[in-house]
Each structure stands twice: as C-alpha cells, then as structure tokens.
PDB file of N, CA and C in Angstrom:
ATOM      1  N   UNK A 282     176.548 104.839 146.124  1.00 83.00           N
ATOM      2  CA  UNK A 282     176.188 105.552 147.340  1.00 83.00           C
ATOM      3  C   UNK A 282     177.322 105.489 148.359  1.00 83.00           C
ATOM      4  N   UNK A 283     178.192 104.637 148.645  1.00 90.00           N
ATOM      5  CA  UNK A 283     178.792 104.192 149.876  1.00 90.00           C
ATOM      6  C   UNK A 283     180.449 104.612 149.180  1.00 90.00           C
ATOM      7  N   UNK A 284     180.221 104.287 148.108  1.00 93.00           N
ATOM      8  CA  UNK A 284     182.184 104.904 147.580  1.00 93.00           C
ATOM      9  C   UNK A 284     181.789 106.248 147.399  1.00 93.00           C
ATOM     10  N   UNK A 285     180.888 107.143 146.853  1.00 94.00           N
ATOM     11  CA  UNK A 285     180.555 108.369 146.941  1.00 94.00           C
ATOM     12  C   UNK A 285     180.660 108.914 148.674  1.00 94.00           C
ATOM     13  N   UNK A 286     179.954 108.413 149.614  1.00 95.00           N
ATOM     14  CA  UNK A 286     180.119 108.960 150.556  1.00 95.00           C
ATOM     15  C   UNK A 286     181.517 108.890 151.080  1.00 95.00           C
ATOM     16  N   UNK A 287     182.362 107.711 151.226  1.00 97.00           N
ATOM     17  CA  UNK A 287     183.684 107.076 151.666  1.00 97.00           C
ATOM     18  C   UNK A 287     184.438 107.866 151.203  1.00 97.00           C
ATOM     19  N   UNK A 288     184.511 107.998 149.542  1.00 97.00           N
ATOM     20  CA  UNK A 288     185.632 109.264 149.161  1.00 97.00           C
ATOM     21  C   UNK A 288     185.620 110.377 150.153  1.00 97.00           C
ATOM     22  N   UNK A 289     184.218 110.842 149.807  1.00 97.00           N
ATOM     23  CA  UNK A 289     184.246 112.407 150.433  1.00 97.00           C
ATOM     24  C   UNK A 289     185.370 112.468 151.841  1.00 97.00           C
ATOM     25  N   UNK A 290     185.002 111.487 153.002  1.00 98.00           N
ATOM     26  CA  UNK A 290     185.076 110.690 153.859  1.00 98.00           C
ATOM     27  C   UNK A 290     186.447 111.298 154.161  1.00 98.00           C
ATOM     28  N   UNK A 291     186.990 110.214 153.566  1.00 98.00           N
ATOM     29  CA  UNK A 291     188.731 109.908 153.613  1.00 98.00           C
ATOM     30  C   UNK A 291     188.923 111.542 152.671  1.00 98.00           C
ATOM     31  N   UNK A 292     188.483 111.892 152.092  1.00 98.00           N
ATOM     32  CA  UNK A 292     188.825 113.197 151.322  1.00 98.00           C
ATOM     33  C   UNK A 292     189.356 114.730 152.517  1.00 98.00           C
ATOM     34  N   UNK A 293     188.168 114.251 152.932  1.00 98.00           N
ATOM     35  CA  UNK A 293     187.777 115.415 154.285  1.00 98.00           C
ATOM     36  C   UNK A 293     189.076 115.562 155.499  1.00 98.00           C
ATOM     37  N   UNK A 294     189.023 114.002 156.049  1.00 98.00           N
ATOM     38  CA  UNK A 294     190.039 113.879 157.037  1.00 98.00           C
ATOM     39  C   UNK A 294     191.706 113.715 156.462  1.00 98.00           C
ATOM     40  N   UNK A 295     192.151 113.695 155.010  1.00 98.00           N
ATOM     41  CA  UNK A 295     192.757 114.109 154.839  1.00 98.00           C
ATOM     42  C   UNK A 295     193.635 115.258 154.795  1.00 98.00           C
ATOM     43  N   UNK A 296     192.191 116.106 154.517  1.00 98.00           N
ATOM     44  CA  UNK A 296     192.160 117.660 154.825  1.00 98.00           C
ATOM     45  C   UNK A 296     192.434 118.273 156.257  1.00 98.00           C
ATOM     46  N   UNK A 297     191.833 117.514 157.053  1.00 98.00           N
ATOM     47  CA  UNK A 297     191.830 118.203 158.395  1.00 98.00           C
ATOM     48  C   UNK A 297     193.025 117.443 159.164  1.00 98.00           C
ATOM     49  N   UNK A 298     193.752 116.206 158.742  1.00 97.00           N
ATOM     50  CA  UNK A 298     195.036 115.707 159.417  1.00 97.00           C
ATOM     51  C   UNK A 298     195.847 116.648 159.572  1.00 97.00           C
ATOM     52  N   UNK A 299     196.583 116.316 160.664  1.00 95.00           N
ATOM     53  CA  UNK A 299     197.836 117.204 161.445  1.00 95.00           C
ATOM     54  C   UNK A 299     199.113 116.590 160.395  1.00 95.00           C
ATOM     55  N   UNK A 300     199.509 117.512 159.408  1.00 95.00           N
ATOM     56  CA  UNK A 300     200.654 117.059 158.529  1.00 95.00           C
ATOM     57  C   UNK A 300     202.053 117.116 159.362  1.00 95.00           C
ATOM     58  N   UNK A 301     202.758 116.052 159.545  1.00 93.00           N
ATOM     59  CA  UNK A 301     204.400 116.628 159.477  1.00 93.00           C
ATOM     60  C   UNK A 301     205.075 116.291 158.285  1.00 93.00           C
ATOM     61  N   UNK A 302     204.897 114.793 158.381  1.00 95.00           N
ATOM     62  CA  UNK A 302     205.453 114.257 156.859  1.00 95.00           C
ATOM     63  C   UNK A 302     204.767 113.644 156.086  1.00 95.00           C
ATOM     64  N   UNK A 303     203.719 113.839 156.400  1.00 96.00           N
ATOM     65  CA  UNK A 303     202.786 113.288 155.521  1.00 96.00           C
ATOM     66  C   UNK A 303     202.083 111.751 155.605  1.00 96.00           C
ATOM     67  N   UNK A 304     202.790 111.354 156.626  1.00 97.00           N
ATOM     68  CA  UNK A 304     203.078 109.876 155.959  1.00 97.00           C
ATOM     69  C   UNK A 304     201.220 109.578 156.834  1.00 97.00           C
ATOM     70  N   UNK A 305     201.243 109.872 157.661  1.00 97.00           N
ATOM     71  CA  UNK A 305     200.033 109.457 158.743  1.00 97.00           C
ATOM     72  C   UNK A 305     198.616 109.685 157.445  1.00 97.00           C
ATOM     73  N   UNK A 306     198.770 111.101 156.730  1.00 97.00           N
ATOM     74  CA  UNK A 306     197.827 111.224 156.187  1.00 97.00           C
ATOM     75  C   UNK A 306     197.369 110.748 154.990  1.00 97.00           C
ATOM     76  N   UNK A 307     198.709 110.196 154.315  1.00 97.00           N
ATOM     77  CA  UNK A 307     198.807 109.373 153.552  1.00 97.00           C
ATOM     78  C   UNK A 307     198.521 108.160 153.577  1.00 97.00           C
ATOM     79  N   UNK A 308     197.921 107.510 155.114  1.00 98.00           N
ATOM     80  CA  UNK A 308     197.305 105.938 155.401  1.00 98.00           C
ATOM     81  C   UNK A 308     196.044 105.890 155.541  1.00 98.00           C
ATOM     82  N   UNK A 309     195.142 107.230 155.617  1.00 98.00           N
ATOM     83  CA  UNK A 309     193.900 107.003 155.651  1.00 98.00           C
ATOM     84  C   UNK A 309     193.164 106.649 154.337  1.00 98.00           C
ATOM     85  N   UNK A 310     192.166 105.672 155.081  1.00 98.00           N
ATOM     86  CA  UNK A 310     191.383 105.244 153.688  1.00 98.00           C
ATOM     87  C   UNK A 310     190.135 104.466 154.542  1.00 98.00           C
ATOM     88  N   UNK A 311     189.377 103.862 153.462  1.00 98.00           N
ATOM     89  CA  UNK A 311     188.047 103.239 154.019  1.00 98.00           C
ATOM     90  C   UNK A 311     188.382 101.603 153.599  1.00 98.00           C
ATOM     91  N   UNK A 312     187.521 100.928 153.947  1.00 97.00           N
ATOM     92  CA  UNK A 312     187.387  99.288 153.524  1.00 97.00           C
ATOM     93  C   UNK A 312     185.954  98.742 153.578  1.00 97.00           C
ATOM     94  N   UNK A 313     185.264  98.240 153.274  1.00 96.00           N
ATOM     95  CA  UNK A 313     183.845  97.696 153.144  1.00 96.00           C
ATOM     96  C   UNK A 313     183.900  96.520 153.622  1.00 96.00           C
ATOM     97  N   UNK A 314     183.105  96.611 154.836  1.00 96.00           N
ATOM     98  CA  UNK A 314     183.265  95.114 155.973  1.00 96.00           C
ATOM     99  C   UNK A 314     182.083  95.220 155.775  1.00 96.00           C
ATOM    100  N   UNK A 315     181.578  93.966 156.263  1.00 93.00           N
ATOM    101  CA  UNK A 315     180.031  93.307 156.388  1.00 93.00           C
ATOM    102  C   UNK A 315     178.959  93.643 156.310  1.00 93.00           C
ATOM    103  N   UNK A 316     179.166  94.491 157.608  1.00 89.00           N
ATOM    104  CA  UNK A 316     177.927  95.693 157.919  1.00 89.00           C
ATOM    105  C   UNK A 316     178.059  96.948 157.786  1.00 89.00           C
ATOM    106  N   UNK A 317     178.705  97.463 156.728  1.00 92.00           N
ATOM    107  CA  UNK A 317     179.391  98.678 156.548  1.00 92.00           C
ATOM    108  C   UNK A 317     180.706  99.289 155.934  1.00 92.00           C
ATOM    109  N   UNK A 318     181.236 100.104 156.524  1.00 95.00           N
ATOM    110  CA  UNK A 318     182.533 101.246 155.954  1.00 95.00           C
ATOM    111  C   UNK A 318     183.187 101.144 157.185  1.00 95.00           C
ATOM    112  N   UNK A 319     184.498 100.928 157.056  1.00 96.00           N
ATOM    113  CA  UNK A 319     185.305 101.098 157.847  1.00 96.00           C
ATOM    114  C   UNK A 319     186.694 102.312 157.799  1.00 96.00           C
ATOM    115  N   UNK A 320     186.712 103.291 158.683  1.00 97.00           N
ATOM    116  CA  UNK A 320     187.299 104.182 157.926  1.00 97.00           C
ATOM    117  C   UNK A 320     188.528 103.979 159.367  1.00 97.00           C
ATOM    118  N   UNK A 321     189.492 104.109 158.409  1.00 97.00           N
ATOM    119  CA  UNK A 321     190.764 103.805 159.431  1.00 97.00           C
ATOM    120  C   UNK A 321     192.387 104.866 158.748  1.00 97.00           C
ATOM    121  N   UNK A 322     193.585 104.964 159.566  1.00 97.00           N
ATOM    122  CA  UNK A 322     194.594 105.399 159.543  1.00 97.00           C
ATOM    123  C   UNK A 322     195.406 104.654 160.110  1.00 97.00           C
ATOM    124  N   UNK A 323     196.525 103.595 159.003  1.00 96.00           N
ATOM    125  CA  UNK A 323     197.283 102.935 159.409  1.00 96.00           C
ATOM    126  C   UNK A 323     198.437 103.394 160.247  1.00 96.00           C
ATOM    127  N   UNK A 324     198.794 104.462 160.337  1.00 96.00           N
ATOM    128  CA  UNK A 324     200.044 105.214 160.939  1.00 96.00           C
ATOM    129  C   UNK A 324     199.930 104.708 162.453  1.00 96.00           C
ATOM    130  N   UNK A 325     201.124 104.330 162.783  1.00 94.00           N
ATOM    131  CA  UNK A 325     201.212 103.835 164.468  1.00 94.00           C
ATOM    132  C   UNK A 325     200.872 105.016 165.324  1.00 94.00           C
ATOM    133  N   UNK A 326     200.858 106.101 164.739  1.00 96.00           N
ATOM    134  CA  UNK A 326     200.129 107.046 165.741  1.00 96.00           C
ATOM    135  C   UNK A 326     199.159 107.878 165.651  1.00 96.00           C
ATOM    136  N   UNK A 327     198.257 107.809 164.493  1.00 97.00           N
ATOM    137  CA  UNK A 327     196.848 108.101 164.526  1.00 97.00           C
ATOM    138  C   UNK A 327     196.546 107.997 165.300  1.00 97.00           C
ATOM    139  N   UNK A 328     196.145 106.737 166.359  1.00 96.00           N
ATOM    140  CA  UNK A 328     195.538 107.046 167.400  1.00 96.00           C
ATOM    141  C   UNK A 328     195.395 108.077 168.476  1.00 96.00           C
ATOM    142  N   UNK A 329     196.851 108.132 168.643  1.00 97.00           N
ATOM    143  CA  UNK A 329     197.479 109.292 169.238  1.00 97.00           C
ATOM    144  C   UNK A 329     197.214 110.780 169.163  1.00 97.00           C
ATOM    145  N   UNK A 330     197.225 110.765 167.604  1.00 97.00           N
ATOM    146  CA  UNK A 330     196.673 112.069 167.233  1.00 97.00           C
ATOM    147  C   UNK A 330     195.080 112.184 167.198  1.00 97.00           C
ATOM    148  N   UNK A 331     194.338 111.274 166.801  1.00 97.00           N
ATOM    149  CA  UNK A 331     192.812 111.644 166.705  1.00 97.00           C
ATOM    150  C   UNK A 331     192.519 111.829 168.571  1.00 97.00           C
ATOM    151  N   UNK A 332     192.728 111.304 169.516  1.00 97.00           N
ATOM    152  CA  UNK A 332     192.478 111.623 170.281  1.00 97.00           C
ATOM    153  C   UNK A 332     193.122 112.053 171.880  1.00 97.00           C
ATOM    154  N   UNK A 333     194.994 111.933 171.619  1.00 98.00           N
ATOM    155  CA  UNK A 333     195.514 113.019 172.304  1.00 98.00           C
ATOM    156  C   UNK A 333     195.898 112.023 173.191  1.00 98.00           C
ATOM    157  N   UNK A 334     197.383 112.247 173.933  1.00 98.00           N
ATOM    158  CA  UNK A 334     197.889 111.721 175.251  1.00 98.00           C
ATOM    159  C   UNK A 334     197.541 112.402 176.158  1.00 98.00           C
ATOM    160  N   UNK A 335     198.302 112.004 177.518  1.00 98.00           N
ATOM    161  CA  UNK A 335     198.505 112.764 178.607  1.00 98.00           C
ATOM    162  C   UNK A 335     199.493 114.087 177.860  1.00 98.00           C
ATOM    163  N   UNK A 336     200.062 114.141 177.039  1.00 98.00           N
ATOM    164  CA  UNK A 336     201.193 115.336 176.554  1.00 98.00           C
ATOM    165  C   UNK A 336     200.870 115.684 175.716  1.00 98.00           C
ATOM    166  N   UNK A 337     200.154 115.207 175.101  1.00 96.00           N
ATOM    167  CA  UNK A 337     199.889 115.818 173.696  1.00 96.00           C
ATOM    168  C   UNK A 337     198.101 116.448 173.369  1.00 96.00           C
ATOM    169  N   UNK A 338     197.663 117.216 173.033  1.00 97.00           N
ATOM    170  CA  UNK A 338     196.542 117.504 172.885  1.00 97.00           C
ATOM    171  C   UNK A 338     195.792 117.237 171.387  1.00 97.00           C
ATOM    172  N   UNK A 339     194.706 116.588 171.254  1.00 98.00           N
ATOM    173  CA  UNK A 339     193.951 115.600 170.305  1.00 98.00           C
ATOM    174  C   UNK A 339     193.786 116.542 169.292  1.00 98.00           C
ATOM    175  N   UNK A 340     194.026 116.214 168.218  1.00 97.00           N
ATOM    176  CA  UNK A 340     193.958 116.977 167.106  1.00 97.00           C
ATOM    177  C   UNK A 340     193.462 115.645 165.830  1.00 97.00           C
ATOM    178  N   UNK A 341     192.253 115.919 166.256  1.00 98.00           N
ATOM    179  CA  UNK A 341     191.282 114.865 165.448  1.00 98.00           C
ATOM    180  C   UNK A 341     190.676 115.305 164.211  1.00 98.00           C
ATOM    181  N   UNK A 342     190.865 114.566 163.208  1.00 98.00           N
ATOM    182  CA  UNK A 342     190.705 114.481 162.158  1.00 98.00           C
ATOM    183  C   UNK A 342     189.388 113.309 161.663  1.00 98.00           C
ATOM    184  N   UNK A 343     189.327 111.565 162.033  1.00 98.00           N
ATOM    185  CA  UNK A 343     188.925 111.062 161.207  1.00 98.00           C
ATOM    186  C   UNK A 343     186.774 111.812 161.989  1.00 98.00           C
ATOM    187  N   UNK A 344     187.081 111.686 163.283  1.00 97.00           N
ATOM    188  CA  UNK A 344     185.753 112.063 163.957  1.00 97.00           C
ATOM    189  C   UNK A 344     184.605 112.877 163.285  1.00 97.00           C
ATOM    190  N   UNK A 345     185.684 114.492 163.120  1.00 98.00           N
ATOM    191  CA  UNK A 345     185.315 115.470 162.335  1.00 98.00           C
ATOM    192  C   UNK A 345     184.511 115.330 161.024  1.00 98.00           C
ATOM    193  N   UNK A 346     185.379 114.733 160.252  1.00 98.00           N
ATOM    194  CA  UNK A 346     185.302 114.182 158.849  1.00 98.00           C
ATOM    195  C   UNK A 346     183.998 113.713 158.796  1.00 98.00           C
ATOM    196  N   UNK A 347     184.097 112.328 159.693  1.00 97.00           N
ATOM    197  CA  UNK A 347     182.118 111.688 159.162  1.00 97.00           C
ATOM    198  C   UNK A 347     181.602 112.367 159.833  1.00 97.00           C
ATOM    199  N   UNK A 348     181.851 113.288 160.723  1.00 97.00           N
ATOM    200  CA  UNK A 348     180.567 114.177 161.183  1.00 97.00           C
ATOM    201  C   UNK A 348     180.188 115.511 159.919  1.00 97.00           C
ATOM    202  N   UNK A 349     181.007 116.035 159.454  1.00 97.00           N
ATOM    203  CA  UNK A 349     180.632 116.854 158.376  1.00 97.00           C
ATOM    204  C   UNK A 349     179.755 116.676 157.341  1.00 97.00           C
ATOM    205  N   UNK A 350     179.996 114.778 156.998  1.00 97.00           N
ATOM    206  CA  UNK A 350     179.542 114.436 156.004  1.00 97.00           C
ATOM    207  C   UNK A 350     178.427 113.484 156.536  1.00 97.00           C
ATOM    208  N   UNK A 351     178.120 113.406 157.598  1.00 95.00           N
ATOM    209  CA  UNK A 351     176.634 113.091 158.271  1.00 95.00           C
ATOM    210  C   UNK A 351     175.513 113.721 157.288  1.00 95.00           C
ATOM    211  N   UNK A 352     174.955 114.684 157.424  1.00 96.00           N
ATOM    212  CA  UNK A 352     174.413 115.130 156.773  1.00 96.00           C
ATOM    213  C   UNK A 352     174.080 114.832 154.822  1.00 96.00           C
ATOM    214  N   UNK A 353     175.221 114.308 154.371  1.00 95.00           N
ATOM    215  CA  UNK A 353     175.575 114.124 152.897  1.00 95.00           C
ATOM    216  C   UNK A 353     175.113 112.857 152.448  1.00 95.00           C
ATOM    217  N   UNK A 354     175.038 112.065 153.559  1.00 94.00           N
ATOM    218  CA  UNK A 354     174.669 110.595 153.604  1.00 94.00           C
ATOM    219  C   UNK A 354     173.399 110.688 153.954  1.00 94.00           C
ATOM    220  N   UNK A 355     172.847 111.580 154.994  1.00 94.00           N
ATOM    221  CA  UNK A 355     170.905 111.409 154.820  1.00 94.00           C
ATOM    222  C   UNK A 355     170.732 111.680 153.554  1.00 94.00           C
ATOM    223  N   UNK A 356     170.854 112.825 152.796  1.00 95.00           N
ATOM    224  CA  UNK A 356     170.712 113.710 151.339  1.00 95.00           C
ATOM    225  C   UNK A 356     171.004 112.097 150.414  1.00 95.00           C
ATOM    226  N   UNK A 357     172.495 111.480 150.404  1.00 93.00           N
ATOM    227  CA  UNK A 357     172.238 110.384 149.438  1.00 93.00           C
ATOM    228  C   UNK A 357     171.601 109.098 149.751  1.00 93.00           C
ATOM    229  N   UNK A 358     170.838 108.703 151.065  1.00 92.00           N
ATOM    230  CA  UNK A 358     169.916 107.512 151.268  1.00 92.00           C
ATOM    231  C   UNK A 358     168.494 108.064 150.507  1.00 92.00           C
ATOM    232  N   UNK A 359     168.324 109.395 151.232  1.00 93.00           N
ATOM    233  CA  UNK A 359     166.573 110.027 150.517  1.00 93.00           C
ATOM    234  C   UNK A 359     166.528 109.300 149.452  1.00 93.00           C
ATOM    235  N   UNK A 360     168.057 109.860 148.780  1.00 92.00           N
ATOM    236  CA  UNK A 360     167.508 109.869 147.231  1.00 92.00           C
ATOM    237  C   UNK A 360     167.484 108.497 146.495  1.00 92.00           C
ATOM    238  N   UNK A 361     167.909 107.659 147.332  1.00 90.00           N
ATOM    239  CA  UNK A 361     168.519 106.314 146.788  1.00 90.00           C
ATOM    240  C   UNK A 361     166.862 105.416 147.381  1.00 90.00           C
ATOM    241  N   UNK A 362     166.256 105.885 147.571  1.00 91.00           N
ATOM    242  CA  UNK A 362     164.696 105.421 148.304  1.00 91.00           C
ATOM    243  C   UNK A 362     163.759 106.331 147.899  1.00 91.00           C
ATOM    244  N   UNK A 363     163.767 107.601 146.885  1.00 85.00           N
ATOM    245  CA  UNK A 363     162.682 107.967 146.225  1.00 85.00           C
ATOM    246  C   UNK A 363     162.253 107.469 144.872  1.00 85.00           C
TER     247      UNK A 363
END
C-alpha cells in the first residue's frame, strides 16, 4: 500500500519538477519514518523552488504531487479494509 502510493508520489513530482540539469529532480524520493512517508528533495534548492523567493516565483512540484494522489490513497486504504 505505502510503496505503491510513494512511487506514484515521487513519480508525479518528478514529472512536474522545474528541470535545468536535472540534478534537483534527480534527489527526490520518499523514506518510511515512524509515523509515516516522508517525501523529500535533497537539492540545496528545492526549497527554493517548491515555494519561491522574494525573486523568484514558486514553481512547486512536491505539494502538487501528494495532492493529485490524495485521492489514490483513499481508493487504496478502502480496499486494504474491505
């Protein structure tokens, strides 16, 4: 259930990252902490990009991503509890 959703996940915001060289989009991935999924982008400026400076305007990617797949995760709990 949780690497099924996580792929999609990191699949998605791969898709929707702001490419120059790749390298930023090439650090996203998930990790399985305690209480959950942790979905992160090692690049020193992900941050930057998911949600924008004073100069630069936010071109967010990881936000998007689990919001798309919101929905994909009610659909696989139902089923994982019928």
């Amino acid at each position: 259930l949780w690497i099924d959703f996580s792929t999609r996940v990191v699949s998605a915001a791969k898709d929707m990252a702001a490419v120059d060289s790749g390298y930023m989009r090439d650090t996203i991935k998930y990790d399985f902490i305690a209480n959950g999924v942790l979905f992160s982008a090692s690049s020193g400026y992900s941050l930057f990009v998911e949600y924008g400076t004073v100069n630069q305007a936010a071109q967010p990617f990881l936000g998007p991503a689990l919001e798309e797949n919101r929905s994909y995760l009610k659909q696989l709990i139902e089923r994982a509890f019928k």
